[in-house]
Amino acid sequence: DAGVTQSPTHLIKTRGQHVTLRCSPISGHKSVSWYQQVLGQGPQFIFQYYEKEERGRGNFPDRFSARQFPNYSSELNVNALLLGDSALYLCASIRTGGSEKLFFGSGTQLSVL
Amino acid sequence: DAKTTQPNSMESNEEEPVHLPCNHSTISGTDYIHWYRQLPSQGPEYVIHGLTSNVNNRMASLAIAEDRKSSTLILHRATLRDAAVYYCILRADPSGSARQLTFGSGTQLTVLP
């Protein structure tokens, strides 16, 4: 089975623009989480979705939004980009129902100029 | 989630055991201890987790102190591919729908040939 796939792998935007990042979870996984990792730091939780509903939200501004689709894939949207939004954005999928493991994708590297 | 404290960096020689410490003096009775690692240019990868008893899997062993205020991740024979940032994370409510992880800065493990 394929792992968690994220697209695009790299992205360059300018301040004020918006961006959409995409994630496909492992087949059979119904929950997806998003994390932001700034260079030199550990990942920070942004959102979790399960069965298309938001189940958790980290301390991020309203410029960040997400959704989950019927096929359990997910999009992370960031509006009005700031230089500080430059980071690696990671998606993780979880097989709910007993498993404690999160499976992460390789991330999307976003650079805001 | 309760806070963990890890050394910023450690070095090990190839094919020797590595003991990565983690202090979590404010751990609560229901907090599970999780370890993830992040190889260069990849997302975090699950390593192991436990509650009270020591745990072993194909990747590593987890030794948990009797008072649960500290734990040690043991890599039995380090290889160059084990060079990564290792994160010790406490998770409450593992049976709930929330699957967020609170990452610290982790320990950068360097494996010397």
CSV table of C-alpha atoms in Angstrom, one decimal:
chain,number,residue,atom,x,y,z
A,1,ASP,CA,0.0,0.0,0.0
A,2,ALA,CA,1.1,3.5,-0.7
A,3,GLY,CA,2.0,5.7,2.2
A,4,VAL,CA,0.7,9.2,2.9
A,5,THR,CA,1.1,11.3,-0.2
A,6,GLN,CA,1.4,15.1,-0.2
A,7,SER,CA,1.4,17.5,-3.1
A,8,PRO,CA,3.1,19.6,-4.2
A,9,THR,CA,6.5,18.7,-2.7
A,10,HIS,CA,7.8,22.3,-3.0
A,11,LEU,CA,6.0,25.6,-3.5
A,12,ILE,CA,7.1,29.2,-3.7
A,13,LYS,CA,4.6,32.0,-3.1
A,14,THR,CA,4.7,35.7,-2.4
A,15,ARG,CA,3.3,37.6,0.6
A,16,GLY,CA,-0.5,38.1,0.5
A,17,GLN,CA,-1.2,35.1,-1.8
A,18,HIS,CA,-3.1,32.0,-0.8
A,19,VAL,CA,-2.0,28.4,-1.0
A,20,THR,CA,-3.7,25.0,-1.1
A,21,LEU,CA,-1.8,21.9,0.0
A,22,ARG,CA,-3.2,18.4,-0.5
A,23,CYS,CA,-2.9,15.1,1.3
A,24,SER,CA,-4.0,11.6,0.6
A,25,PRO,CA,-4.0,9.3,3.6
A,26,ILE,CA,-3.1,5.7,3.6
A,27,SER,CA,-5.9,3.5,2.3
A,28,GLY,CA,-8.4,2.7,5.0
A,29,HIS,CA,-7.3,5.6,7.3
A,30,LYS,CA,-10.2,7.9,8.0
A,31,SER,CA,-8.4,10.6,10.1
A,32,VAL,CA,-5.9,13.2,8.9
A,33,SER,CA,-3.9,15.7,10.8
A,34,TRP,CA,-1.9,18.7,9.6
A,35,TYR,CA,1.4,20.0,11.2
A,36,GLN,CA,3.6,23.0,10.5
A,37,GLN,CA,7.4,22.6,11.0
A,38,VAL,CA,9.5,25.7,11.0
A,39,LEU,CA,13.2,25.1,10.4
A,40,GLY,CA,15.0,23.9,13.5
A,41,GLN,CA,11.8,23.2,15.5
A,42,GLY,CA,9.5,20.2,16.0
A,43,PRO,CA,6.2,20.0,14.1
A,44,GLN,CA,3.3,22.0,15.5
A,45,PHE,CA,-0.2,20.7,15.4
A,46,ILE,CA,-2.6,22.7,13.1
A,47,PHE,CA,-5.8,20.6,12.5
A,48,GLN,CA,-7.2,17.1,12.8
A,49,TYR,CA,-10.1,15.8,10.8
A,50,TYR,CA,-12.0,12.6,11.2
A,51,GLU,CA,-14.9,11.6,9.0
A,52,LYS,CA,-14.9,15.0,7.4
A,53,GLU,CA,-15.4,16.8,10.7
A,54,GLU,CA,-12.8,18.9,12.5
A,55,ARG,CA,-11.8,17.2,15.7
A,56,GLY,CA,-9.0,19.4,16.9
A,57,ARG,CA,-7.4,22.8,16.1
A,58,GLY,CA,-4.0,24.1,17.2
A,59,ASN,CA,-3.1,27.7,18.0
A,60,PHE,CA,-3.1,29.0,14.5
A,61,PRO,CA,-4.9,32.1,13.1
A,62,ASP,CA,-8.1,32.0,11.0
A,63,ARG,CA,-6.0,32.4,7.9
A,64,PHE,CA,-5.5,28.6,8.2
A,65,SER,CA,-8.3,26.4,7.2
A,66,ALA,CA,-8.8,22.8,6.2
A,67,ARG,CA,-11.3,20.3,5.0
A,68,GLN,CA,-11.6,16.6,4.5
A,69,PHE,CA,-13.4,15.0,1.5
A,70,PRO,CA,-15.6,11.9,1.3
A,71,ASN,CA,-12.6,9.8,0.1
A,72,TYR,CA,-10.7,11.0,3.3
A,73,SER,CA,-8.2,13.1,1.4
A,74,SER,CA,-7.6,16.6,2.8
A,75,GLU,CA,-6.7,20.1,1.8
A,76,LEU,CA,-5.0,22.7,4.0
A,77,ASN,CA,-5.6,26.3,2.9
A,78,VAL,CA,-3.6,29.3,4.0
A,79,ASN,CA,-4.8,32.8,3.0
A,80,ALA,CA,-2.9,36.1,3.1
A,81,LEU,CA,0.5,34.4,3.3
A,82,LEU,CA,3.1,35.9,5.6
A,83,LEU,CA,6.9,35.4,5.5
A,84,GLY,CA,6.5,33.5,8.8
A,85,ASP,CA,4.3,30.9,7.1
A,86,SER,CA,7.4,29.6,5.4
A,87,ALA,CA,7.7,26.0,6.7
A,88,LEU,CA,7.4,22.3,6.0
A,89,TYR,CA,3.7,21.3,6.1
A,90,LEU,CA,3.2,17.7,7.2
A,91,CYS,CA,0.1,15.6,6.9
A,92,ALA,CA,-0.4,12.5,9.0
A,93,SER,CA,-3.0,9.8,8.7
A,94,ILE,CA,-4.3,7.7,11.5
A,95,ARG,CA,-6.1,4.3,11.4
A,96,THR,CA,-8.6,5.0,14.1
A,97,GLY,CA,-10.0,2.1,16.1
A,98,GLY,CA,-7.1,1.2,18.4
A,99,SER,CA,-3.9,2.1,16.6
A,100,GLU,CA,-1.8,4.7,18.3
A,101,LYS,CA,0.5,5.4,15.3
A,102,LEU,CA,0.5,8.4,13.2
A,103,PHE,CA,1.9,8.0,9.7
A,104,PHE,CA,3.4,11.1,8.2
A,105,GLY,CA,4.0,12.1,4.7
A,106,SER,CA,7.2,13.7,3.5
A,107,GLY,CA,5.6,17.2,3.6
A,108,THR,CA,5.2,20.2,1.4
A,109,GLN,CA,8.0,22.8,1.7
A,110,LEU,CA,6.4,26.2,1.4
A,111,SER,CA,8.6,29.3,0.8
A,112,VAL,CA,6.9,32.7,1.1
A,113,LEU,CA,9.0,35.5,-0.5
B,1,ASP,CA,0.1,17.4,27.2
B,2,ALA,CA,2.8,17.3,29.8
B,3,LYS,CA,6.3,18.6,28.9
B,4,THR,CA,9.3,16.5,28.1
B,5,THR,CA,13.0,17.3,28.3
B,6,GLN,CA,15.6,15.8,26.0
B,7,PRO,CA,19.2,16.6,25.3
B,8,ASN,CA,19.7,18.7,22.2
B,9,SER,CA,22.2,16.3,20.6
B,10,MET,CA,24.0,13.0,21.1
B,11,GLU,CA,26.7,11.1,19.3
B,12,SER,CA,27.1,7.4,18.9
B,13,ASN,CA,29.5,5.1,17.1
B,14,GLU,CA,28.1,2.8,14.4
B,15,GLU,CA,27.1,-0.7,15.6
B,16,GLU,CA,27.1,0.4,19.3
B,17,PRO,CA,24.0,0.7,21.5
B,18,VAL,CA,22.5,4.1,22.0
B,19,HIS,CA,20.5,5.3,25.0
B,20,LEU,CA,18.4,8.4,24.4
B,21,PRO,CA,17.0,9.8,27.6
B,22,CYS,CA,13.8,11.7,28.2
B,23,ASN,CA,12.6,13.4,31.4
B,24,HIS,CA,8.9,13.9,32.0
B,25,SER,CA,8.5,14.7,35.7
B,26,THR,CA,5.0,16.0,35.3
B,27,ILE,CA,3.6,13.0,33.6
B,28,SER,CA,0.1,11.9,34.6
B,29,GLY,CA,-1.1,8.4,35.2
B,30,THR,CA,-2.9,8.2,31.9
B,31,ASP,CA,-0.1,9.7,29.7
B,32,TYR,CA,1.4,7.3,27.2
B,33,ILE,CA,5.1,7.8,26.3
B,34,HIS,CA,5.6,7.9,22.5
B,35,TRP,CA,8.8,8.2,20.5
B,36,TYR,CA,9.0,9.3,16.9
B,37,ARG,CA,12.1,10.0,14.8
B,38,GLN,CA,12.6,12.3,11.8
B,39,LEU,CA,15.2,11.5,9.2
B,40,PRO,CA,16.5,14.3,7.0
B,41,SER,CA,14.0,15.5,4.4
B,42,GLN,CA,11.3,13.2,5.7
B,43,GLY,CA,8.2,13.4,8.0
B,44,PRO,CA,8.4,11.9,11.5
B,45,GLU,CA,8.2,8.2,11.8
B,46,TYR,CA,6.7,6.2,14.7
B,47,VAL,CA,9.3,4.3,16.7
B,48,ILE,CA,7.6,2.9,19.9
B,49,HIS,CA,5.3,3.7,22.7
B,50,GLY,CA,4.4,2.5,26.2
B,51,LEU,CA,2.6,3.2,29.4
B,52,THR,CA,4.3,1.5,32.3
B,53,SER,CA,6.1,-1.6,31.3
B,54,ASN,CA,9.2,-1.8,29.1
B,55,VAL,CA,8.4,-2.4,25.4
B,56,ASN,CA,10.4,-3.9,22.6
B,57,ASN,CA,9.8,-3.9,18.9
B,58,ARG,CA,11.9,-4.5,15.8
B,59,MET,CA,13.2,-0.9,15.8
B,60,ALA,CA,14.0,-0.2,19.4
B,61,SER,CA,13.3,-0.8,23.1
B,62,LEU,CA,11.6,1.6,25.5
B,63,ALA,CA,12.7,1.5,29.2
B,64,ILE,CA,10.3,3.3,31.5
B,65,ALA,CA,11.4,4.2,35.1
B,66,GLU,CA,9.3,2.8,37.9
B,67,ASP,CA,8.0,6.2,38.9
B,68,ARG,CA,7.4,7.0,35.1
B,69,LYS,CA,9.2,10.4,35.5
B,70,SER,CA,11.8,9.4,32.9
B,71,SER,CA,12.2,7.0,30.0
B,72,THR,CA,15.0,5.8,27.7
B,73,LEU,CA,14.8,4.8,24.1
B,74,ILE,CA,17.4,2.2,23.3
B,75,LEU,CA,18.7,1.5,19.8
B,76,HIS,CA,20.6,-1.8,20.2
B,77,ARG,CA,23.0,-1.4,17.3
B,78,ALA,CA,23.1,2.0,15.8
B,79,THR,CA,23.5,2.3,12.0
B,80,LEU,CA,24.2,5.3,9.9
B,81,ARG,CA,20.5,5.2,8.9
B,82,ASP,CA,19.5,5.8,12.5
B,83,ALA,CA,20.9,9.4,12.3
B,84,ALA,CA,17.8,11.5,12.9
B,85,VAL,CA,16.0,13.8,15.3
B,86,TYR,CA,14.3,11.7,18.0
B,87,TYR,CA,11.2,13.1,19.7
B,88,CYS,CA,9.8,11.9,23.1
B,89,ILE,CA,6.1,12.8,23.3
B,90,LEU,CA,3.5,12.3,26.0
B,91,ARG,CA,0.0,11.7,24.9
B,92,ALA,CA,-3.1,11.8,27.0
B,93,ASP,CA,-6.4,10.1,26.0
B,94,PRO,CA,-5.0,7.7,23.4
B,95,SER,CA,-8.4,6.0,23.1
B,96,GLY,CA,-10.2,9.3,22.2
B,97,SER,CA,-10.7,10.7,18.8
B,98,ALA,CA,-8.0,13.3,19.2
B,99,ARG,CA,-4.7,12.3,17.8
B,100,GLN,CA,-2.6,15.4,18.1
B,101,LEU,CA,1.0,15.2,19.1
B,102,THR,CA,2.9,17.9,20.9
B,103,PHE,CA,6.5,17.8,19.7
B,104,GLY,CA,9.4,19.4,21.5
B,105,SER,CA,12.8,20.1,19.9
B,106,GLY,CA,14.0,16.5,20.2
B,107,THR,CA,17.5,15.0,20.3
B,108,GLN,CA,19.6,15.1,17.2
B,109,LEU,CA,21.4,11.8,17.0
B,110,THR,CA,24.7,11.7,15.0
B,111,VAL,CA,26.0,8.2,14.2
B,112,LEU,CA,29.8,8.1,13.6
B,113,PRO,CA,31.2,5.5,11.2
